[in-house]
Amino acid sequence: MRRSTVAAAVGALVAGLALYGSAQAQEEPVQAPGAQQSTLRAAAEAAGKFVGTAVSDGRLNDASYSEIVSSEFSSVTAENVMKWDTTEPNRGSFNFGPGDRLVEFANANDQQVYGHTLVWHNQLPGWVSNGGFGAAELTQVMNDHITEVAGHYAGQVAYWDVVNEAFNEDGTMRPSVFQTTIGDGWIAEAFRAADAADPDAKLCINDYNVEGINAKSDGLYNLVSGMLEQGVPVDCVGLQSHLILGQVPGDLQENIQRFADLGLEVIITELDIRMTTPSDPNRLQQQAQDYETVVSACTAVPGCAGVTVWGISDADSWIPGVFPGEGAACVWDENLQRKPAYDGILAGFGS
């Protein structure tokens, strides 16, 4: 609820109580509506952050779903339709229709678009992953893809995950087709191509299990530090934050701060917190506390630009399909009803 609406509501309450006389009013003093009557979007804005969600293209025609997306979030990320297998299923043949729908939706609802993702080892069309290209040709293929996709959306996308999930758990480079064919320079090459295609977009590298200070996040830190020293146009780091109930890293804020100290923006990009299913009230309260902890860590660091949750509803979550017996990771349940996690996020933003 926006401030003007809150003020009007308070005024109406005061006027109503006056009808019962001052004594009654003293017994039941008027209080401003609590944080639970705010929206995530308003709470994030008040904290100087954005709050986003991943959007399923197939759900935008669902009025209840699209109403939550439009009213609760200031940023939208395409869950799948800006990935390589959708945007360039065949070499040189591009499909921008689904991504364009999200951009139109965002424009209609005064939201920013977070582009995800230009280069990733997963959800690649077979002609890329099994193409048998040499280093020079695969570099050209990668650069052409980045040029076309980022160029198509130039001026319409605020952030791009240029490179996604490039690291092994021990901090070494994942042996993707790009790493094994092109070599260590492929990430810097991708960032330079993205910068040339859209100089105004903020360019990010994104990964999971890098929320705390560990071997993997150290590898990421060393990579981006080196790229900055080389003048590579990297602007931000995305911490995916696919977390497990009760296991938010204790050094999350410290980790956010060290990346911010490099002059980078830090973004919580794919937040969800899974549990053993079925859920119960105790687990849902722990989940709310965990969401609050994560969002509070971002709120506490000026260089943390915002938080994106990975999807709206437990019914649409990717978790059960990958982690059998686990789920209930989102902020809304299968029936699009708010869970305690919603109030946890509000509290994390200081609402």
Coordinates of C-alpha atoms in Angstrom, one line a residue:
M1 CA 0.0 0.0 0.0
R2 CA 1.4 3.4 -1.0
R3 CA 1.8 6.2 1.5
S4 CA -1.1 8.2 0.2
T5 CA -3.4 5.2 0.6
V6 CA -2.1 4.6 4.1
A7 CA -2.8 8.2 5.1
A8 CA -6.3 8.0 3.7
A9 CA -7.0 4.7 5.5
V10 CA -5.8 6.2 8.8
G11 CA -8.0 9.3 8.3
A12 CA -11.0 7.1 7.7
L13 CA -10.4 5.1 10.8
V14 CA -10.0 8.3 12.9
A15 CA -13.2 9.7 11.6
G16 CA -15.1 6.5 12.3
L17 CA -13.9 6.3 15.8
A18 CA -14.9 9.9 16.5
L19 CA -18.5 8.8 16.0
Y20 CA -18.2 6.7 19.2
G21 CA -17.0 9.6 21.3
S22 CA -13.6 10.4 22.7
A23 CA -13.9 7.9 25.5
Q24 CA -14.3 5.0 23.1
A25 CA -11.5 6.4 21.0
Q26 CA -9.2 6.4 24.0
E27 CA -10.1 2.8 24.7
E28 CA -9.3 1.7 21.2
P29 CA -6.5 4.0 19.9
V30 CA -6.1 4.2 16.1
Q31 CA -2.9 2.7 14.8
A32 CA -1.5 2.9 11.3
P33 CA -1.8 -0.3 9.2
G34 CA 1.1 -2.7 9.8
A35 CA 3.8 -3.9 7.4
Q36 CA 1.6 -6.8 6.3
Q37 CA -0.6 -4.3 4.5
S38 CA 2.3 -3.1 2.4
T39 CA 3.6 -4.7 -0.8
L40 CA 7.0 -6.1 -1.4
R41 CA 7.5 -3.5 -4.1
A42 CA 6.8 -0.6 -1.7
A43 CA 8.9 -2.0 1.0
A44 CA 11.9 -2.6 -1.3
E45 CA 11.5 0.9 -2.7
A46 CA 11.5 2.4 0.8
A47 CA 14.8 0.6 1.4
G48 CA 16.4 1.8 -1.8
K49 CA 16.3 -1.6 -3.4
F50 CA 14.5 -3.4 -6.1
V51 CA 12.5 -6.6 -5.6
G52 CA 12.0 -9.0 -8.5
T53 CA 10.7 -12.4 -9.5
A54 CA 11.2 -14.9 -12.2
V55 CA 8.3 -15.0 -14.6
S56 CA 6.9 -18.0 -16.4
D57 CA 5.8 -17.0 -19.9
G58 CA 3.0 -19.5 -19.9
R59 CA 1.4 -18.0 -16.7
L60 CA 1.1 -14.4 -17.8
N61 CA -2.4 -15.1 -19.1
D62 CA -3.5 -16.1 -15.6
A63 CA -5.0 -13.0 -14.2
S64 CA -4.3 -13.9 -10.5
Y65 CA -0.7 -14.7 -11.3
S66 CA -0.1 -11.6 -13.4
E67 CA -1.7 -9.4 -10.8
I68 CA 0.8 -10.6 -8.2
V69 CA 3.7 -10.1 -10.6
S70 CA 2.6 -6.6 -11.5
S71 CA 1.7 -5.3 -8.0
E72 CA 4.3 -6.9 -5.8
F73 CA 7.5 -6.6 -7.9
S74 CA 9.6 -3.8 -9.5
S75 CA 11.8 -6.2 -11.5
V76 CA 11.0 -9.2 -13.7
T77 CA 13.3 -11.9 -15.0
A78 CA 12.4 -14.4 -17.7
E79 CA 12.5 -17.8 -16.1
N80 CA 13.4 -19.5 -19.4
V81 CA 12.5 -17.6 -22.6
M82 CA 15.7 -15.5 -22.9
K83 CA 17.9 -18.5 -22.7
W84 CA 19.8 -19.7 -25.8
D85 CA 17.6 -22.7 -26.6
T86 CA 14.6 -20.4 -27.0
T87 CA 16.3 -17.3 -28.5
E88 CA 18.5 -19.1 -31.1
P89 CA 17.2 -22.7 -31.5
N90 CA 19.0 -22.9 -34.9
R91 CA 22.1 -21.0 -35.9
G92 CA 21.2 -17.5 -37.1
S93 CA 17.5 -18.0 -36.6
F94 CA 16.2 -16.0 -33.6
N95 CA 13.0 -16.2 -31.7
F96 CA 12.3 -13.1 -29.6
G97 CA 8.5 -13.4 -29.3
P98 CA 8.3 -14.8 -25.7
G99 CA 11.0 -12.4 -24.4
D100 CA 9.2 -9.5 -26.1
R101 CA 6.0 -10.3 -24.2
L102 CA 7.8 -10.0 -20.9
V103 CA 9.3 -6.6 -21.9
E104 CA 5.9 -5.4 -22.9
F105 CA 4.4 -6.6 -19.6
A106 CA 7.2 -4.8 -17.7
N107 CA 6.8 -1.6 -19.6
A108 CA 3.0 -1.6 -18.9
N109 CA 3.7 -2.1 -15.2
D110 CA 6.7 0.3 -14.7
Q111 CA 9.1 -2.6 -14.0
Q112 CA 12.7 -3.1 -15.0
V113 CA 13.7 -6.2 -17.0
Y114 CA 16.5 -8.4 -15.8
G115 CA 17.9 -10.4 -18.7
H116 CA 18.7 -14.1 -18.0
T117 CA 21.0 -15.4 -19.5
L118 CA 23.3 -14.9 -22.5
V119 CA 25.8 -17.7 -22.1
W120 CA 25.2 -20.8 -20.0
H121 CA 26.3 -24.4 -20.4
N122 CA 22.8 -25.6 -19.8
Q123 CA 19.7 -25.2 -22.0
L124 CA 21.9 -24.9 -25.0
P125 CA 20.6 -26.1 -28.4
G126 CA 22.4 -29.1 -29.7
W127 CA 24.0 -27.3 -32.5
V128 CA 26.0 -25.4 -30.0
S129 CA 26.8 -28.0 -27.3
N130 CA 27.5 -30.8 -29.9
G131 CA 28.6 -28.6 -32.8
G132 CA 32.2 -29.7 -32.8
F133 CA 33.4 -26.1 -33.3
G134 CA 37.0 -25.1 -33.0
A135 CA 38.0 -22.2 -30.7
A136 CA 37.8 -19.5 -33.3
E137 CA 34.4 -20.6 -34.6
L138 CA 32.8 -21.1 -31.2
T139 CA 34.0 -17.7 -30.1
Q140 CA 32.3 -16.3 -33.2
V141 CA 29.1 -18.3 -32.5
M142 CA 29.1 -17.0 -28.9
N143 CA 29.7 -13.4 -29.9
D144 CA 27.1 -13.5 -32.6
H145 CA 24.5 -14.8 -30.2
I146 CA 25.3 -12.1 -27.6
T147 CA 25.3 -9.4 -30.2
E148 CA 21.9 -10.4 -31.6
V149 CA 20.2 -11.0 -28.3
A150 CA 21.6 -8.1 -26.2
G151 CA 21.3 -5.9 -29.3
H152 CA 17.7 -6.8 -29.8
Y153 CA 16.9 -5.7 -26.2
A154 CA 19.3 -2.8 -26.1
G155 CA 17.9 0.0 -24.0
Q156 CA 15.1 -2.3 -22.6
V157 CA 17.0 -4.5 -20.2
A158 CA 18.5 -3.1 -17.1
Y159 CA 20.8 -6.0 -16.2
W160 CA 22.1 -9.1 -18.0
D161 CA 23.4 -12.3 -16.6
V162 CA 26.1 -12.4 -19.2
V163 CA 27.6 -15.7 -17.9
N164 CA 25.8 -18.1 -15.7
E165 CA 27.3 -20.9 -13.5
A166 CA 30.9 -21.0 -14.7
F167 CA 32.4 -22.6 -11.6
N168 CA 32.9 -26.0 -10.0
E169 CA 32.3 -26.3 -6.3
D170 CA 36.1 -26.1 -5.6
G171 CA 36.4 -22.8 -7.3
T172 CA 37.9 -24.1 -10.6
M173 CA 36.3 -23.4 -13.9
R174 CA 33.4 -25.7 -15.0
P175 CA 34.4 -27.8 -18.1
S176 CA 31.6 -26.3 -20.3
V177 CA 31.8 -26.4 -24.0
F178 CA 33.0 -22.8 -23.9
Q179 CA 35.7 -23.4 -21.3
T180 CA 37.1 -26.6 -22.9
T181 CA 37.0 -25.2 -26.5
I182 CA 37.9 -21.5 -26.1
G183 CA 39.8 -21.5 -22.8
D184 CA 40.0 -19.2 -19.8
G185 CA 39.4 -16.0 -21.9
W186 CA 35.9 -16.9 -22.9
I187 CA 34.2 -15.0 -20.0
A188 CA 36.0 -11.8 -20.6
E189 CA 35.2 -12.2 -24.3
A190 CA 31.5 -12.6 -23.5
F191 CA 31.4 -9.5 -21.4
R192 CA 33.1 -7.4 -24.0
A193 CA 30.6 -8.6 -26.7
A194 CA 27.7 -7.8 -24.4
D195 CA 29.0 -4.3 -23.6
A196 CA 29.4 -3.6 -27.3
A197 CA 25.8 -4.8 -28.0
D198 CA 24.2 -2.8 -25.2
P199 CA 26.6 -0.3 -23.4
D200 CA 23.8 0.9 -21.1
A201 CA 22.9 -2.5 -19.5
K202 CA 24.7 -3.6 -16.3
L203 CA 26.6 -6.8 -17.0
C204 CA 26.6 -9.6 -14.3
I205 CA 28.1 -13.0 -13.7
N206 CA 25.8 -15.3 -11.8
D207 CA 26.3 -18.5 -9.9
Y208 CA 24.9 -20.7 -7.1
N209 CA 26.5 -21.9 -3.8
V210 CA 28.5 -18.7 -3.7
E211 CA 26.4 -17.0 -1.0
G212 CA 28.9 -17.6 1.7
I213 CA 32.7 -17.3 1.7
N214 CA 33.9 -20.6 0.4
A215 CA 36.1 -22.1 -2.3
K216 CA 33.6 -21.5 -5.0
S217 CA 32.9 -17.8 -4.1
D218 CA 36.6 -17.3 -3.7
G219 CA 37.0 -18.5 -7.3
L220 CA 34.3 -16.1 -8.4
Y221 CA 35.9 -13.3 -6.4
N222 CA 39.3 -13.9 -7.9
L223 CA 37.9 -14.0 -11.4
V224 CA 36.0 -10.7 -11.2
S225 CA 38.9 -9.0 -9.4
G226 CA 41.1 -10.0 -12.3
M227 CA 38.7 -8.9 -14.9
L228 CA 38.3 -5.5 -13.3
E229 CA 42.1 -5.1 -13.3
Q230 CA 42.1 -5.9 -17.0
G231 CA 39.3 -3.4 -17.8
V232 CA 36.7 -6.0 -18.6
P233 CA 33.2 -4.3 -18.4
V234 CA 31.8 -6.3 -15.5
D235 CA 29.3 -4.4 -13.4
C236 CA 27.7 -6.9 -11.0
V237 CA 27.7 -10.3 -9.3
G238 CA 24.6 -12.4 -8.9
L239 CA 24.3 -14.7 -5.9
Q240 CA 21.6 -17.2 -6.8
S241 CA 20.7 -18.2 -3.2
H242 CA 18.8 -21.4 -3.9
L243 CA 19.0 -22.2 -0.2
I244 CA 18.0 -25.0 2.2
L245 CA 15.8 -24.3 5.3
G246 CA 17.8 -23.3 8.3
Q247 CA 21.1 -23.1 6.3
V248 CA 21.5 -19.4 5.4
P249 CA 25.3 -18.8 5.5
G250 CA 26.3 -16.9 8.5
D251 CA 28.8 -14.8 6.5
L252 CA 26.3 -13.9 3.7
Q253 CA 26.5 -10.2 4.5
E254 CA 30.3 -10.2 4.8
N255 CA 30.4 -12.0 1.4
I256 CA 28.1 -9.4 -0.2
Q257 CA 30.2 -6.6 1.3
R258 CA 33.5 -8.0 -0.2
F259 CA 32.1 -8.0 -3.7
A260 CA 30.6 -4.6 -3.2
D261 CA 34.0 -3.3 -2.0
L262 CA 35.3 -4.1 -5.5
G263 CA 32.9 -1.4 -6.8
L264 CA 30.5 -4.0 -8.1
E265 CA 26.7 -4.2 -7.6
V266 CA 25.6 -7.4 -5.8
I267 CA 22.2 -8.9 -6.4
I268 CA 20.4 -11.8 -4.8
T269 CA 19.2 -13.2 -8.1
E270 CA 17.3 -16.5 -7.7
L271 CA 16.2 -16.7 -4.1
D272 CA 14.1 -19.7 -2.9
I273 CA 14.4 -21.7 0.3
R274 CA 13.4 -25.3 0.1
M275 CA 12.3 -27.7 2.8
T276 CA 11.3 -31.4 3.2
T277 CA 7.7 -31.6 2.2
P278 CA 5.0 -31.5 3.2
S279 CA 5.5 -28.2 5.0
D280 CA 4.2 -27.5 8.5
P281 CA 3.8 -24.3 10.6
N282 CA 7.2 -24.6 12.3
R283 CA 9.0 -25.0 9.0
L284 CA 7.1 -22.2 7.4
Q285 CA 8.1 -19.9 10.3
Q286 CA 11.7 -20.9 10.0
Q287 CA 11.5 -20.2 6.2
A288 CA 10.1 -16.7 7.0
Q289 CA 13.1 -16.1 9.3
D290 CA 15.5 -17.3 6.6
Y291 CA 13.9 -15.0 4.0
E292 CA 14.2 -12.1 6.4
T293 CA 17.9 -13.0 7.1
V294 CA 18.8 -13.0 3.4
V295 CA 16.9 -9.8 2.5
S296 CA 18.3 -8.1 5.6
A297 CA 21.8 -8.9 4.5
C298 CA 21.2 -7.2 1.2
T299 CA 19.4 -4.2 2.8
A300 CA 22.4 -3.7 5.1
V301 CA 24.9 -3.3 2.3
P302 CA 24.5 -0.2 0.1
G303 CA 26.1 -2.0 -2.8
C304 CA 23.4 -4.7 -2.9
A305 CA 21.0 -3.5 -5.5
G306 CA 18.1 -5.8 -4.9
V307 CA 16.6 -9.3 -4.4
T308 CA 14.8 -11.5 -6.9
V309 CA 12.8 -14.5 -5.8
W310 CA 12.8 -17.4 -8.2
G311 CA 9.1 -17.7 -9.1
I312 CA 5.8 -16.9 -7.4
S313 CA 4.1 -20.1 -6.4
D314 CA 5.1 -23.5 -5.0
A315 CA 3.0 -25.0 -7.8
D316 CA 5.5 -23.6 -10.4
S317 CA 8.7 -24.2 -8.5
W318 CA 11.6 -26.1 -10.2
I319 CA 12.6 -27.7 -6.8
P320 CA 10.4 -30.8 -6.7
G321 CA 11.5 -31.9 -10.1
V322 CA 15.2 -31.7 -9.2
F323 CA 15.1 -32.6 -5.4
P324 CA 12.4 -35.2 -4.9
G325 CA 10.7 -34.9 -1.5
E326 CA 11.6 -31.3 -1.2
G327 CA 9.8 -28.1 -2.2
A328 CA 7.5 -25.4 -0.7
A329 CA 10.4 -23.0 -1.5
C330 CA 8.4 -20.0 -2.7
V331 CA 6.7 -17.1 -1.1
W332 CA 3.2 -18.0 -2.3
D333 CA 1.7 -21.5 -1.9
E334 CA 0.1 -23.7 -4.7
N335 CA -3.1 -21.7 -4.4
L336 CA -1.3 -18.3 -4.7
Q337 CA -1.9 -17.6 -1.1
R338 CA 0.9 -15.7 0.8
K339 CA 3.0 -17.7 3.2
P340 CA 4.8 -16.4 6.3
A341 CA 7.8 -15.9 4.0
Y342 CA 6.1 -12.8 2.6
D343 CA 6.2 -11.0 6.0
G344 CA 9.8 -12.2 6.3
I345 CA 10.8 -10.4 3.2
L346 CA 8.9 -7.2 4.3
A347 CA 10.8 -7.4 7.6
G348 CA 14.1 -7.9 5.8
F349 CA 13.5 -4.6 3.9
G350 CA 12.7 -2.9 7.2
S351 CA 9.0 -2.6 6.7

